[in-house]
Every structure is written in C-alpha cells, then in structure tokens.
CSV table of C-alpha atoms in Angstrom, one decimal:
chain,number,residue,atom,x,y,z
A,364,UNK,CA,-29.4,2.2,27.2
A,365,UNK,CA,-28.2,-0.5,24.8
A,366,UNK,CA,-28.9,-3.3,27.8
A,367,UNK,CA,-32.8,-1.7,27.8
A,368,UNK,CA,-33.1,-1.4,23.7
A,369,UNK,CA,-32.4,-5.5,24.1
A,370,UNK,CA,-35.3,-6.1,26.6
A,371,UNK,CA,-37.2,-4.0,24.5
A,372,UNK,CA,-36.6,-6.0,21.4
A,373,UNK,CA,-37.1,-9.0,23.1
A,374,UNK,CA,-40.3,-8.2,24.7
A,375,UNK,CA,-41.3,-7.4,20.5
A,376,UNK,CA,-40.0,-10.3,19.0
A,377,UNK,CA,-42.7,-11.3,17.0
A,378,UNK,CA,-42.8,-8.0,15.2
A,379,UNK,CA,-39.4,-7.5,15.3
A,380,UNK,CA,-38.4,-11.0,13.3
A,381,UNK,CA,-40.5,-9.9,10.0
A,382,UNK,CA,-37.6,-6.8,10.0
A,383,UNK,CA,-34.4,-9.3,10.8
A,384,UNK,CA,-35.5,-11.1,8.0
A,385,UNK,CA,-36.2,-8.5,5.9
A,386,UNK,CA,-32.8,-7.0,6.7
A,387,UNK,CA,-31.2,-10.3,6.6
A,388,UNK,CA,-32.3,-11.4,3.1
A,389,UNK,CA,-31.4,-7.7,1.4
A,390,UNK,CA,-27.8,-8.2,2.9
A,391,UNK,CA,-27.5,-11.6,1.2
A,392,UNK,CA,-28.7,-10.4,-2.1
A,393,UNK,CA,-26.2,-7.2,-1.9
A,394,UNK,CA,-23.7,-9.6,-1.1
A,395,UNK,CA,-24.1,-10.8,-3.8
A,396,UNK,CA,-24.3,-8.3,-6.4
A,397,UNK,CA,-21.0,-6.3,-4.7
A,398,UNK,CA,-19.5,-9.3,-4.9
A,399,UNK,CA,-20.1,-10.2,-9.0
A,400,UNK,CA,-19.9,-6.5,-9.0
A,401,UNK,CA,-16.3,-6.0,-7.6
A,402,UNK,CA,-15.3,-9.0,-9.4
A,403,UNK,CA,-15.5,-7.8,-12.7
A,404,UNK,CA,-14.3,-4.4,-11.6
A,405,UNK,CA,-11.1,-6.1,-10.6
A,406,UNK,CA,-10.9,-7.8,-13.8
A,407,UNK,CA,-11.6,-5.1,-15.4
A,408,UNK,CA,-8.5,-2.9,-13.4
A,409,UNK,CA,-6.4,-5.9,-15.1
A,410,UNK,CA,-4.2,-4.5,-17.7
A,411,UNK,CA,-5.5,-6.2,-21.5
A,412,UNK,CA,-2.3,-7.8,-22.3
A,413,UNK,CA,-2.5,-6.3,-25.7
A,414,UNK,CA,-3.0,-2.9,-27.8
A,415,UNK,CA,-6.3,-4.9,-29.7
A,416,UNK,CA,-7.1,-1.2,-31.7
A,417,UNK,CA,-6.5,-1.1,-35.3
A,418,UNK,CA,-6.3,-4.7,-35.2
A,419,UNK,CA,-8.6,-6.7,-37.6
A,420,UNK,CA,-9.3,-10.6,-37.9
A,421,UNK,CA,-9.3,-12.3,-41.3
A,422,UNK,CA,-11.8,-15.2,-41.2
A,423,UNK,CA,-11.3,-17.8,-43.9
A,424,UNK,CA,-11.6,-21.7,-44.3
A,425,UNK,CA,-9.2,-24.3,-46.4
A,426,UNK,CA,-10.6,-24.1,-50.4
A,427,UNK,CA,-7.6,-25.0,-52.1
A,428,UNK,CA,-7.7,-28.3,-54.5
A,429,UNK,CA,-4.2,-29.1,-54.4
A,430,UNK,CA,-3.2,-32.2,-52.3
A,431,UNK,CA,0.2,-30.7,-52.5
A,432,UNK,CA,1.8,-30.0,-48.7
A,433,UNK,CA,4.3,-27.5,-50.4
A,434,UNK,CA,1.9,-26.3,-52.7
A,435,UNK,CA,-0.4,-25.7,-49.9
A,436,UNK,CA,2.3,-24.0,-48.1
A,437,UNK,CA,3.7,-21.8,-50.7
A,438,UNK,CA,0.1,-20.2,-51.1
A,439,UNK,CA,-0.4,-19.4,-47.7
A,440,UNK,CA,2.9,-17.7,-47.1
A,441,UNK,CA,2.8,-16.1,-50.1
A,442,UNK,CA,-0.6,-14.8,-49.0
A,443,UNK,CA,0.7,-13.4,-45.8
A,444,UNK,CA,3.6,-11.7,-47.6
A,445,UNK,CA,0.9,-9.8,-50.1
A,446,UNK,CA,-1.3,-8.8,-47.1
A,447,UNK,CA,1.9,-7.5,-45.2
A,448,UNK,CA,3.1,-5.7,-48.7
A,449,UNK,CA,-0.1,-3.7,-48.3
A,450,UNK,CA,1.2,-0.1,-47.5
A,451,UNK,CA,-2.2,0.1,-45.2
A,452,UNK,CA,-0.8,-3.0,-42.9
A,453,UNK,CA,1.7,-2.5,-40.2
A,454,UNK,CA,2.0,-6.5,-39.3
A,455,UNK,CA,0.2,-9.6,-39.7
A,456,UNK,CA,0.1,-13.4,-38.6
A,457,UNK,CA,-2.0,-16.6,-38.1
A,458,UNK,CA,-3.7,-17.3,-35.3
A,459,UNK,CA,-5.6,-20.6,-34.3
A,460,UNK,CA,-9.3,-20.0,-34.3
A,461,UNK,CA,-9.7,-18.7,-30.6
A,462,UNK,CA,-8.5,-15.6,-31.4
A,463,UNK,CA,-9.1,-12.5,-28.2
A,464,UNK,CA,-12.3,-12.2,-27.9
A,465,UNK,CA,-13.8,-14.6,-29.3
A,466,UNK,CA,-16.0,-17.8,-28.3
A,467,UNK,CA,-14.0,-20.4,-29.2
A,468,UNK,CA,-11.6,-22.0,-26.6
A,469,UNK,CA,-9.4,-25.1,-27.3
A,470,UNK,CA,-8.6,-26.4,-24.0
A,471,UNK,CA,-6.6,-29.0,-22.2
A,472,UNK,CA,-3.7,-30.5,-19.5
A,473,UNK,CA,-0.6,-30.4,-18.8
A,474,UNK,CA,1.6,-32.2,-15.9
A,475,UNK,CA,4.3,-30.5,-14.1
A,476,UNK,CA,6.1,-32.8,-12.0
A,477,UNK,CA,3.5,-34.4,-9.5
A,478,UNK,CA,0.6,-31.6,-10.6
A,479,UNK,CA,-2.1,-31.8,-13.3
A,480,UNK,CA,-3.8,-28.6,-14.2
A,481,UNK,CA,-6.3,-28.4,-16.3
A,482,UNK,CA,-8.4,-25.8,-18.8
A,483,UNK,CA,-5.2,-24.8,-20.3
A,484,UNK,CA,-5.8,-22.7,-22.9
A,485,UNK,CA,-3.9,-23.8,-26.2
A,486,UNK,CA,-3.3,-21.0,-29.2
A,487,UNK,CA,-1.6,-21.6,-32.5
A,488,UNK,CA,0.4,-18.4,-33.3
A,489,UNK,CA,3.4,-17.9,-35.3
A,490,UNK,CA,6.2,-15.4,-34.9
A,491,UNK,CA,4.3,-11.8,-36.0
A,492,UNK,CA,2.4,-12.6,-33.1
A,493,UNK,CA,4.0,-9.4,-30.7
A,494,UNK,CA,4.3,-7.2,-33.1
A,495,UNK,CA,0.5,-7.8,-34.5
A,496,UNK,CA,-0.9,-7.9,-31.1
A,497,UNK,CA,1.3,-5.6,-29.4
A,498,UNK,CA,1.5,-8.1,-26.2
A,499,UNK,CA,4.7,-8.3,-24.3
A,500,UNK,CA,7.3,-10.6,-22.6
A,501,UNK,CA,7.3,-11.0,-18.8
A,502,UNK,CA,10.8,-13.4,-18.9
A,503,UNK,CA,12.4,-15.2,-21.6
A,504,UNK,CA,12.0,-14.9,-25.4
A,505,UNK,CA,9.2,-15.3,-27.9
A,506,UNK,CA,9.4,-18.0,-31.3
A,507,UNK,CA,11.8,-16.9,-34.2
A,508,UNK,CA,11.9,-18.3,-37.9
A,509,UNK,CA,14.8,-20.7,-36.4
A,510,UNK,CA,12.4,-22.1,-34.2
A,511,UNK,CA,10.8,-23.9,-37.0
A,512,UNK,CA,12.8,-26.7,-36.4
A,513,UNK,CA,12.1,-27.6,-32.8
A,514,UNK,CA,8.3,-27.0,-33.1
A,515,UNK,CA,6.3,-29.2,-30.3
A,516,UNK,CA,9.5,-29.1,-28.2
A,517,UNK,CA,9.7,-25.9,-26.8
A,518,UNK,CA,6.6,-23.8,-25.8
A,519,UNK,CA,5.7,-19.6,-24.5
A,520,UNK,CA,3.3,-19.6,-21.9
A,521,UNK,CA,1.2,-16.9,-20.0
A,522,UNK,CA,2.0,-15.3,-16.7
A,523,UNK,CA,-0.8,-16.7,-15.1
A,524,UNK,CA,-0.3,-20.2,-16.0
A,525,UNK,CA,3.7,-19.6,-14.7
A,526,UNK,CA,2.4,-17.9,-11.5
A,527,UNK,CA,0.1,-21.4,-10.8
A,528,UNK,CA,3.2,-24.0,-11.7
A,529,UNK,CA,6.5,-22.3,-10.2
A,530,UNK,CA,5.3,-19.3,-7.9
A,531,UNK,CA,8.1,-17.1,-8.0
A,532,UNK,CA,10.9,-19.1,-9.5
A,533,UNK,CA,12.1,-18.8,-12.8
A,534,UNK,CA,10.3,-20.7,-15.7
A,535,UNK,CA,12.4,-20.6,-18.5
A,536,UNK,CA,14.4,-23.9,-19.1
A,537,UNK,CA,12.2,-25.6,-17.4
A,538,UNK,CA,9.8,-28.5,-19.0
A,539,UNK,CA,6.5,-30.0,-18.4
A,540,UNK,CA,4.1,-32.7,-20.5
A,541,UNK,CA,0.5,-32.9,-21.2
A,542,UNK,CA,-2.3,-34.2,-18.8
A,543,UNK,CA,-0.7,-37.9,-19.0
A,544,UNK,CA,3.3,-36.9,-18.5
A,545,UNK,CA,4.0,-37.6,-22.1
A,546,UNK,CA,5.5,-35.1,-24.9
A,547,UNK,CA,7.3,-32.7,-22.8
A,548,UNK,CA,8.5,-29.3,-23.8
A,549,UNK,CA,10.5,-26.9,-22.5
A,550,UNK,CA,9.5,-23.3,-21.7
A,551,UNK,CA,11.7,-20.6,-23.9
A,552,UNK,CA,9.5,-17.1,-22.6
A,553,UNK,CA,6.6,-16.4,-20.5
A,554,UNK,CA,4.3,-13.4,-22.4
A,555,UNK,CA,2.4,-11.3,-20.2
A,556,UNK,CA,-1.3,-12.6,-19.4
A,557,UNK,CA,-3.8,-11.2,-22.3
A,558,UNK,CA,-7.7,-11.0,-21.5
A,559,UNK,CA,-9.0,-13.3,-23.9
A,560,UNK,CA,-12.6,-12.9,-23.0
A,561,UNK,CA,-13.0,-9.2,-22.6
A,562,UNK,CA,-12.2,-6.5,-20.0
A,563,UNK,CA,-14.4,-8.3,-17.2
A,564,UNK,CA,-13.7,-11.8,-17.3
A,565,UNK,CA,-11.0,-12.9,-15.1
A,566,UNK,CA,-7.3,-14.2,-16.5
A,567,UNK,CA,-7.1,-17.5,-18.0
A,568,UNK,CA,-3.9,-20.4,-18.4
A,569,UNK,CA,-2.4,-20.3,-21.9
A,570,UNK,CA,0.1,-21.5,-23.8
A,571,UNK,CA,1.0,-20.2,-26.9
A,572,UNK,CA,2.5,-23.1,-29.5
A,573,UNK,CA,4.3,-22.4,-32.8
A,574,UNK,CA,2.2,-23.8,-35.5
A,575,UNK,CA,3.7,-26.0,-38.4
A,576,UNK,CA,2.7,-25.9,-42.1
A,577,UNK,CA,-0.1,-28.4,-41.7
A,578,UNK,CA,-2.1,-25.9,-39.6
A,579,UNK,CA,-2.7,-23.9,-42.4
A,580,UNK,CA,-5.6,-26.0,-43.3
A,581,UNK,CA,-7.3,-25.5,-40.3
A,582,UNK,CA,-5.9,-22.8,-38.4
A,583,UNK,CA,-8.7,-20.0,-40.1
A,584,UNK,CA,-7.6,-16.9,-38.5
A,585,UNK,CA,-5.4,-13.8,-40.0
A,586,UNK,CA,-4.5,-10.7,-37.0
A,587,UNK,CA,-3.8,-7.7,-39.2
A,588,UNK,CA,-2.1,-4.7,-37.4
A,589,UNK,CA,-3.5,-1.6,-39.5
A,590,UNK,CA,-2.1,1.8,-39.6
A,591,UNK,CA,-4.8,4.7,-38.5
A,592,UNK,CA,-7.2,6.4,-40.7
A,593,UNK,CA,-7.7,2.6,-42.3
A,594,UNK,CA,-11.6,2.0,-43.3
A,595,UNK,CA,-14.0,0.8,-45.5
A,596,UNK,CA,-12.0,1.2,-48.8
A,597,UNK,CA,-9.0,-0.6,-47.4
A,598,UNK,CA,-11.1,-3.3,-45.8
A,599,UNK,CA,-12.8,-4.1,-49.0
A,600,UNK,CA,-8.9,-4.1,-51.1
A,601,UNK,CA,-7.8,-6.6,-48.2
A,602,UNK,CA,-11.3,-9.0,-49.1
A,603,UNK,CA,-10.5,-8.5,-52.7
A,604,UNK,CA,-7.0,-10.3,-51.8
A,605,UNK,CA,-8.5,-13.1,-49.4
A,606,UNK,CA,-11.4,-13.5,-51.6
A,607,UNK,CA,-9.2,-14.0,-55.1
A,608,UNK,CA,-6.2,-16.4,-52.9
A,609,UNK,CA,-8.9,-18.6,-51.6
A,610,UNK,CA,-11.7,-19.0,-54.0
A,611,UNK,CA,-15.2,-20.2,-52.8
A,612,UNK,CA,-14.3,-19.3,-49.1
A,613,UNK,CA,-15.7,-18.0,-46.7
A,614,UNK,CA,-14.2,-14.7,-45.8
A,615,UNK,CA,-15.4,-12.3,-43.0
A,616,UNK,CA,-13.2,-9.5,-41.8
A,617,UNK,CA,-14.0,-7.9,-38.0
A,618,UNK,CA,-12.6,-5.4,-35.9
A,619,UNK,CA,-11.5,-7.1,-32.5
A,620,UNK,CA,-12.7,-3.8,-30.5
A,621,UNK,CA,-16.0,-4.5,-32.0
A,622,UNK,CA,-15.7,-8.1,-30.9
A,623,UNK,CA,-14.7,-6.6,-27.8
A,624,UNK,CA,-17.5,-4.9,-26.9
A,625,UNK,CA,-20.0,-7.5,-28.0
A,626,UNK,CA,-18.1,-9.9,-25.8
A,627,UNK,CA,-18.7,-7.2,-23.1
A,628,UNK,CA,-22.2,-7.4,-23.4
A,629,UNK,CA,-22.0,-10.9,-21.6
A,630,UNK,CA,-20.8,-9.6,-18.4
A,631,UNK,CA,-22.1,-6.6,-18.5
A,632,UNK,CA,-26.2,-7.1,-19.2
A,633,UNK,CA,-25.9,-9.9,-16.0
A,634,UNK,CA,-24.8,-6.8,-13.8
A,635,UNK,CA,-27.4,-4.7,-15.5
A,636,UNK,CA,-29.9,-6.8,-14.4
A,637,UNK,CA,-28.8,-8.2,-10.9
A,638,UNK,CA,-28.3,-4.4,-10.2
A,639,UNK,CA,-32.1,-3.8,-10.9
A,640,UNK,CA,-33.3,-6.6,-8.9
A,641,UNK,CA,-31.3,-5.1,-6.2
A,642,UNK,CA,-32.4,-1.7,-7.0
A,643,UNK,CA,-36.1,-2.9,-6.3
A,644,UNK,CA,-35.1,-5.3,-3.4
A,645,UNK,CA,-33.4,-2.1,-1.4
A,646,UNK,CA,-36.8,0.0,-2.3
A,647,UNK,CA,-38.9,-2.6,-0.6
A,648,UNK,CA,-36.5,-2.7,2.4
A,649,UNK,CA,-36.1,0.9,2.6
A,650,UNK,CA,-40.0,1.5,2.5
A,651,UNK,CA,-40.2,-1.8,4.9
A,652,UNK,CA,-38.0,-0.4,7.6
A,653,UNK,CA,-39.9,3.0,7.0
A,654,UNK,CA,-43.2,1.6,7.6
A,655,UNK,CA,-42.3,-0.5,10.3
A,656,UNK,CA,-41.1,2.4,12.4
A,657,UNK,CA,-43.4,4.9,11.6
A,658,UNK,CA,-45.9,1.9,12.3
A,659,UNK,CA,-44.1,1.6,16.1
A,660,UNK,CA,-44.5,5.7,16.8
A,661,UNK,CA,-48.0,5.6,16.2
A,662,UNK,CA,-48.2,2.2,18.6
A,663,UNK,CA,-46.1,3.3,21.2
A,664,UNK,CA,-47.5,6.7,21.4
A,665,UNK,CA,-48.2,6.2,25.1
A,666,UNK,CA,-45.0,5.2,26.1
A,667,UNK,CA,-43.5,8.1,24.6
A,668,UNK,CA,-45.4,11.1,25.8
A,669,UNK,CA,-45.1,9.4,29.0
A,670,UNK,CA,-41.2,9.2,29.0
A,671,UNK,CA,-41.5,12.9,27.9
A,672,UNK,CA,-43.3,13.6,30.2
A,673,UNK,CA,-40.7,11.9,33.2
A,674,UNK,CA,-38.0,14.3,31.6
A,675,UNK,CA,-36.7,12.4,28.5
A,676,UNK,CA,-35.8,15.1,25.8
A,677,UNK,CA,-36.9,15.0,22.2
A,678,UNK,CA,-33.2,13.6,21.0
A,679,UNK,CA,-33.5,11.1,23.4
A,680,UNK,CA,-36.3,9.3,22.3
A,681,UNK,CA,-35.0,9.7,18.6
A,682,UNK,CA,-32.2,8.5,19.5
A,683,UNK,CA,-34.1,5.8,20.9
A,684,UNK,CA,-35.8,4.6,17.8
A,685,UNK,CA,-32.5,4.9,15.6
A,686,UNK,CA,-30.3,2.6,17.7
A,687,UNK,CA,-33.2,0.3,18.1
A,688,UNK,CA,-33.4,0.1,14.2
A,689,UNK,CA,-29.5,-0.4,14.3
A,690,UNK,CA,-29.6,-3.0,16.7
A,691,UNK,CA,-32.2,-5.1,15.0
A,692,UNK,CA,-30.1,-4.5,11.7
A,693,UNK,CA,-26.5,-5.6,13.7
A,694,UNK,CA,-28.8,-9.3,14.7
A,695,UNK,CA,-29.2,-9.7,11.4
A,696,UNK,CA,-26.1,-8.4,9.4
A,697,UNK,CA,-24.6,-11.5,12.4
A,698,UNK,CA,-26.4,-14.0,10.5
A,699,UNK,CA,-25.7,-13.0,7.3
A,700,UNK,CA,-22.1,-12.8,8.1
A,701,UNK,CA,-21.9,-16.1,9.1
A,702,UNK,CA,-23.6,-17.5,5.9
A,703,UNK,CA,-21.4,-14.8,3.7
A,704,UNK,CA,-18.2,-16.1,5.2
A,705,UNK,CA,-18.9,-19.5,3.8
A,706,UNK,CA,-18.7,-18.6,0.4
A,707,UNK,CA,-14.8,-18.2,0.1
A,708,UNK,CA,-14.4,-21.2,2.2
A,709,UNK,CA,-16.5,-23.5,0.1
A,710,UNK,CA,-15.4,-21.6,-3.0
A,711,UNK,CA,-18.3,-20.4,-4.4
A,712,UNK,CA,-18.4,-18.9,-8.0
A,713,UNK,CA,-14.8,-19.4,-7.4
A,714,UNK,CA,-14.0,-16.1,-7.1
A,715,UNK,CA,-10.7,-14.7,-5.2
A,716,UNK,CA,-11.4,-14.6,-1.4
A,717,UNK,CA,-10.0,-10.4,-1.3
A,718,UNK,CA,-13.8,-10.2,-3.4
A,719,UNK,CA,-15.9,-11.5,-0.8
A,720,UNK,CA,-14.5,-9.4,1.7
A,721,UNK,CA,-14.7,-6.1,0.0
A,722,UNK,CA,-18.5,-7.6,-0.8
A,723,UNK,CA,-19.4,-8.1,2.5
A,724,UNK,CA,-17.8,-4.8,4.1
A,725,UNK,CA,-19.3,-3.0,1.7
A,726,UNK,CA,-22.9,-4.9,2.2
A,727,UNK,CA,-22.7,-4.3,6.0
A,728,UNK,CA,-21.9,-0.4,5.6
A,729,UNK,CA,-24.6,-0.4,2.7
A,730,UNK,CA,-27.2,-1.9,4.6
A,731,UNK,CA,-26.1,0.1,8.0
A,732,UNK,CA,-26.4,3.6,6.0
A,733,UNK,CA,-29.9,2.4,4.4
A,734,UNK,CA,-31.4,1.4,7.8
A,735,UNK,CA,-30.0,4.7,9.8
A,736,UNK,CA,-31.3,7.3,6.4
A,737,UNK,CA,-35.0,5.2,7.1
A,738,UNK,CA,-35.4,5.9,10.7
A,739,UNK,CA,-34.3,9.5,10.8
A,740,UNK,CA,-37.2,11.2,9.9
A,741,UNK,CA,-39.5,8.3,12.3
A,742,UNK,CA,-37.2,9.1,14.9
A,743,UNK,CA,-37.8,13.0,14.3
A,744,UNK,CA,-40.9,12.5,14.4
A,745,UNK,CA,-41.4,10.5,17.7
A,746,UNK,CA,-39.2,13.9,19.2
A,747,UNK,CA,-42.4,15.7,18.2
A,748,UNK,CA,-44.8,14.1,20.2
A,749,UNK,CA,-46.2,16.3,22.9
A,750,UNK,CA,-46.2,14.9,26.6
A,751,UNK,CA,-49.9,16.3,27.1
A,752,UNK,CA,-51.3,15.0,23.6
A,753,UNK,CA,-50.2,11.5,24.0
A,754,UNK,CA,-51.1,10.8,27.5
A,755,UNK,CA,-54.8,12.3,26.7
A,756,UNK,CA,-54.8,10.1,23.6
A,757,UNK,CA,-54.1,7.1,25.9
C-alpha cells in the first residue's frame, strides 16, 4: 500500500506541494516556539539561588559634604548598624547596583591559564551577603570581617562560572587574572549559582568581590532581610532613617519579588505572543489540511465508488486518505528536520543543544497528531461514499 500512496502522490504533485509547504513552514514555526518555550521552562526548573521574599532593596545615592574618607566611612557603617538595630530587620548589607533582578549588569574578563571568558558578571557585596540573601555555598567559604585586609586578592565565584573554568575539579586555592592576565586572585568559595534575571532567564558567570570603604560612594544599594508581617508602616520608619542619614537623596525602597515579577514580564509577554502567532498559524494549517482533503473526496469521487465497488471496504479507503495525509506530512517534517538540526550546530539563539531536541520531537509528534485529528473525519467521510452513487455521478 505505502509503495501505491507514493505513485499516487507523485502523480498529484502539483496539488500536493501547496500542503508540504504548508506542513513544512508550521513545523518550523513550532520549532521554534517549543524551543523558546522549553528553554525558559528549563530555566525556570533551575533552582533561584536565593530565598528573594521579605527581602527589600534600599536605593540611595552619595549626598554627603564631607571630603573625609573616615568620616565618610563612619556614616555609612553606622547607618547599616541602625537599620540592622531595627527589631523589624533580620539582616542587611551593601550590594553593588546590579542587584537580582534588576537591569543593571557590570560585566567583564577574566583569564584562566590559556582561556579568556568573557561577560563575567562582577558584584560588590560584603559579608551579610548569605544571611540577607539566603544563597548558599557549593565549596569553600564566603568573606569574613578579617578579609578586609586582603580585599582584590582573593575572590567567591558562582557555580556556573567554576563549572566553565575547571569542570569537575576543585576551585578553591586556585587563581586566575582579568581579561589581560594581570591582578590575579585566588578563589576562597564557590556560592551556588543565583538567577539574577528572573525565573526564566538562563544562569549567568559571576563573581562576587568584597567591596572596600571607597565603594560606599557609589555602590547605591542596601538588601534588607525583613521579618514577616513587615509593611507599609515599617517601610516608611526605614525611609525615615535613609532619608534623615543621607539628606537630599534619592531614596526608593522595592520589594525584590515585585522586581521579580516585573522582570518576568520580559520573558514571559515574548512567549505570550509567539504562542498566539502559533495559535493562528496551527488554525490555518489545521483548516488547510481540512480543506485540502475534503477538497480530494469530492475530486476523486470516481475513483472511490469504483474501488468500492471492486471490493475495497469503507476502512480501507479511510485508511487510504489518512496515510496519504501522513505520508505528505513525513516529506515534509524530512525537510524540516534537516533545517531544525542546524540550529544547535550553528548555535543559534545559543541555547543548550538537549532544547532543540525536545523542540523538534515535540514539533514532529505535534504536527503528526494535528495532521492525523484533520483527516479523520475526510477519511470517514470518503468510507461513506456509496459504490452505485459515485459511479452514476461519474
């Protein structure tokens, strides 16, 4: 049978090739919307890194008139030791101004041996930073008070920046310099990757650098770790404090689960979208391969009754009509294969290569159940066509 579908296709190219492409073109685009689809599902799987609740972020810039380093210092800690005094505040630390979730990123190199990566991820912390953010150790140790002393020596970095330089080996002890091999520092802990950019963006290097007492100037950031139940009338006690410490600053206080769902939004509306367009592209394809074989019954309306009428059976010729439909969608789900494999082997998007294989499986069953629900009932229908009917209609 499946040698006699083939001539029968053949012998129909011409109307078959609008289908194929049809077919061809819906794979593609749900190729590509599984594969930005399971992408961010997978990031999203990806354990946060950190307990980002009941966390708020102090935004503030440098008012203070004193040229004073100490003096300038002395306010600043004594700051942080009021805002920690609060009986409402469990921990708190500075933070560089790409904080989680936000849009700002301070990027750059580093050279390990041979090997220059790039779109490292630098923050400024200091040593609240755990117990603030809740994030963890993977190996090694994170910055103390003694520390202080061997600042831009030694250095924490994430687990995804240790699983690109040593594999599997052991970080710790080991060193490394910047983009041109200079200023090297030695890793003391490896913290367990956090997802700075939201529950579906993919993990990013960092490093995590004790800042010194000239950052305070431009650092900008406070992480508060608040106890439950805190609200409006604490929030407004903890501006008070900012607002009278730093006079004729700017001071904003957010919630970083707020900042995390607005940082969502940017992942999430794409989908939104690209799932629509898909939505509307399988539609057309679905009333497409409907019309096209209910078109061919009506057509071949001769040939039917009249292999009814040799002693075909009504299964048989709906059976016909569905593995034709499944043989015209297997031609083109080849091509698109062929053009879908490219994509992990030219890397693009750049996304893992596990992703476009789920994407494409899932495509090729997606598109296989859409075209065998659409000729079901055309190939019901062709089982109904009476022998006597059709051949007097011819």
């Amino acid at each position: 049978m499946i040698k006699h579908i083939f001539k029968m296709i053949w012998n129909k190219k011409k109307q078959n090739s609008l289908l194929i492409v049809e077919i061809l073109l819906s794979f593609m685009v749900i190729f590509g919307v599984f594969s930005y689809g399971l992408n961010a599902y997978s990031n999203y799987a990806t354990p946060m890194g950190i307990n980002y609740k009941q966390v708020w972020a102090i935004s503030y810039n440098h008012t203070l008139d004193t040229k004073s380093a100490d003096s300038v210092t002395m306010v600043y800690e004594n700051l942080l030791n009021n805002i920690k005094a609060m009986p409402q505040v469990i921990d708190a630390g500075y933070h560089s101004n790409n904080i989680p979730f936000s849009t700002n990123h301070m990027s750059g190199g580093l050279k390990y041996k041979d090997e220059v990566i790039y779109y490292i991820n630098g923050y400024d912390v200091d040593q609240n930073f755990l117990k603030v953010t809740g994030a963890t150790m993977a190996s090694g140790r994170w910055y103390n008070k003694a520390d202080a002393a061997q600042r831009g020596k030694i250095v924490v970095i994430n687990q995804f920046l240790k699983e690109k330089m040593f594999g599997k080996e052991d970080a710790i002890g080991k060193t490394f310099g910047n983009a041109e091999g200079k200023d090297p520092v030695k890793i003391i802990g490896v913290v367990n990757s956090i997802k700075q950019e939201g529950d579906y963006q993919k993990l990013s290097y960092g490093r995590y650098n004790l800042h010194d007492t000239a950052a305070y100037k431009w650092m900008g950031k406070i992480l508060v770790k608040v106890a439950p139940g805190s609200g409006a009338d604490f929030e407004g006690k903890l501006y008070k404090l900012m607002a009278n410490t730093l006079r004729k600053s700017n001071i904003e206080i957010e919630h970083l689960d707020n900042k995390l769902t607005a940082y969502n939004k940017f992942t999430v509306v794409p989908l939104i979208i690209m799932s629509i367009v898909a939505g509307f592209l399988i539609i057309n394809v679905a009333l497409g391969i409907f019309g096209v074989l209910w078109y061919n019954i009506n057509k071949r309306r001769g040939e039917i009754g009249l292999r009814r009428a040799v002693g075909a059976t009504g299964n048989g010729v709906s059976q016909q009509l569905v593995y034709e439909a499944l043989v015209l969608t297997t031609l083109s789900l080849v091509v698109g294969t062929f053009f879908a494999v490219q994509f992990p082997l030219l890397h693009v998007f750049d996304l893992p290569a596990i992703v476009y294989v789920k994407a494409m499986l899932s495509a090729i069953v997606f598109i296989y159940l859409l075209v065998l629900v659409c000729s079901l009932y055309p190939g019901k229908q062709a089982a109904a066509v009476y022998p006597a009917v059709a051949l007097h209609e011819e």
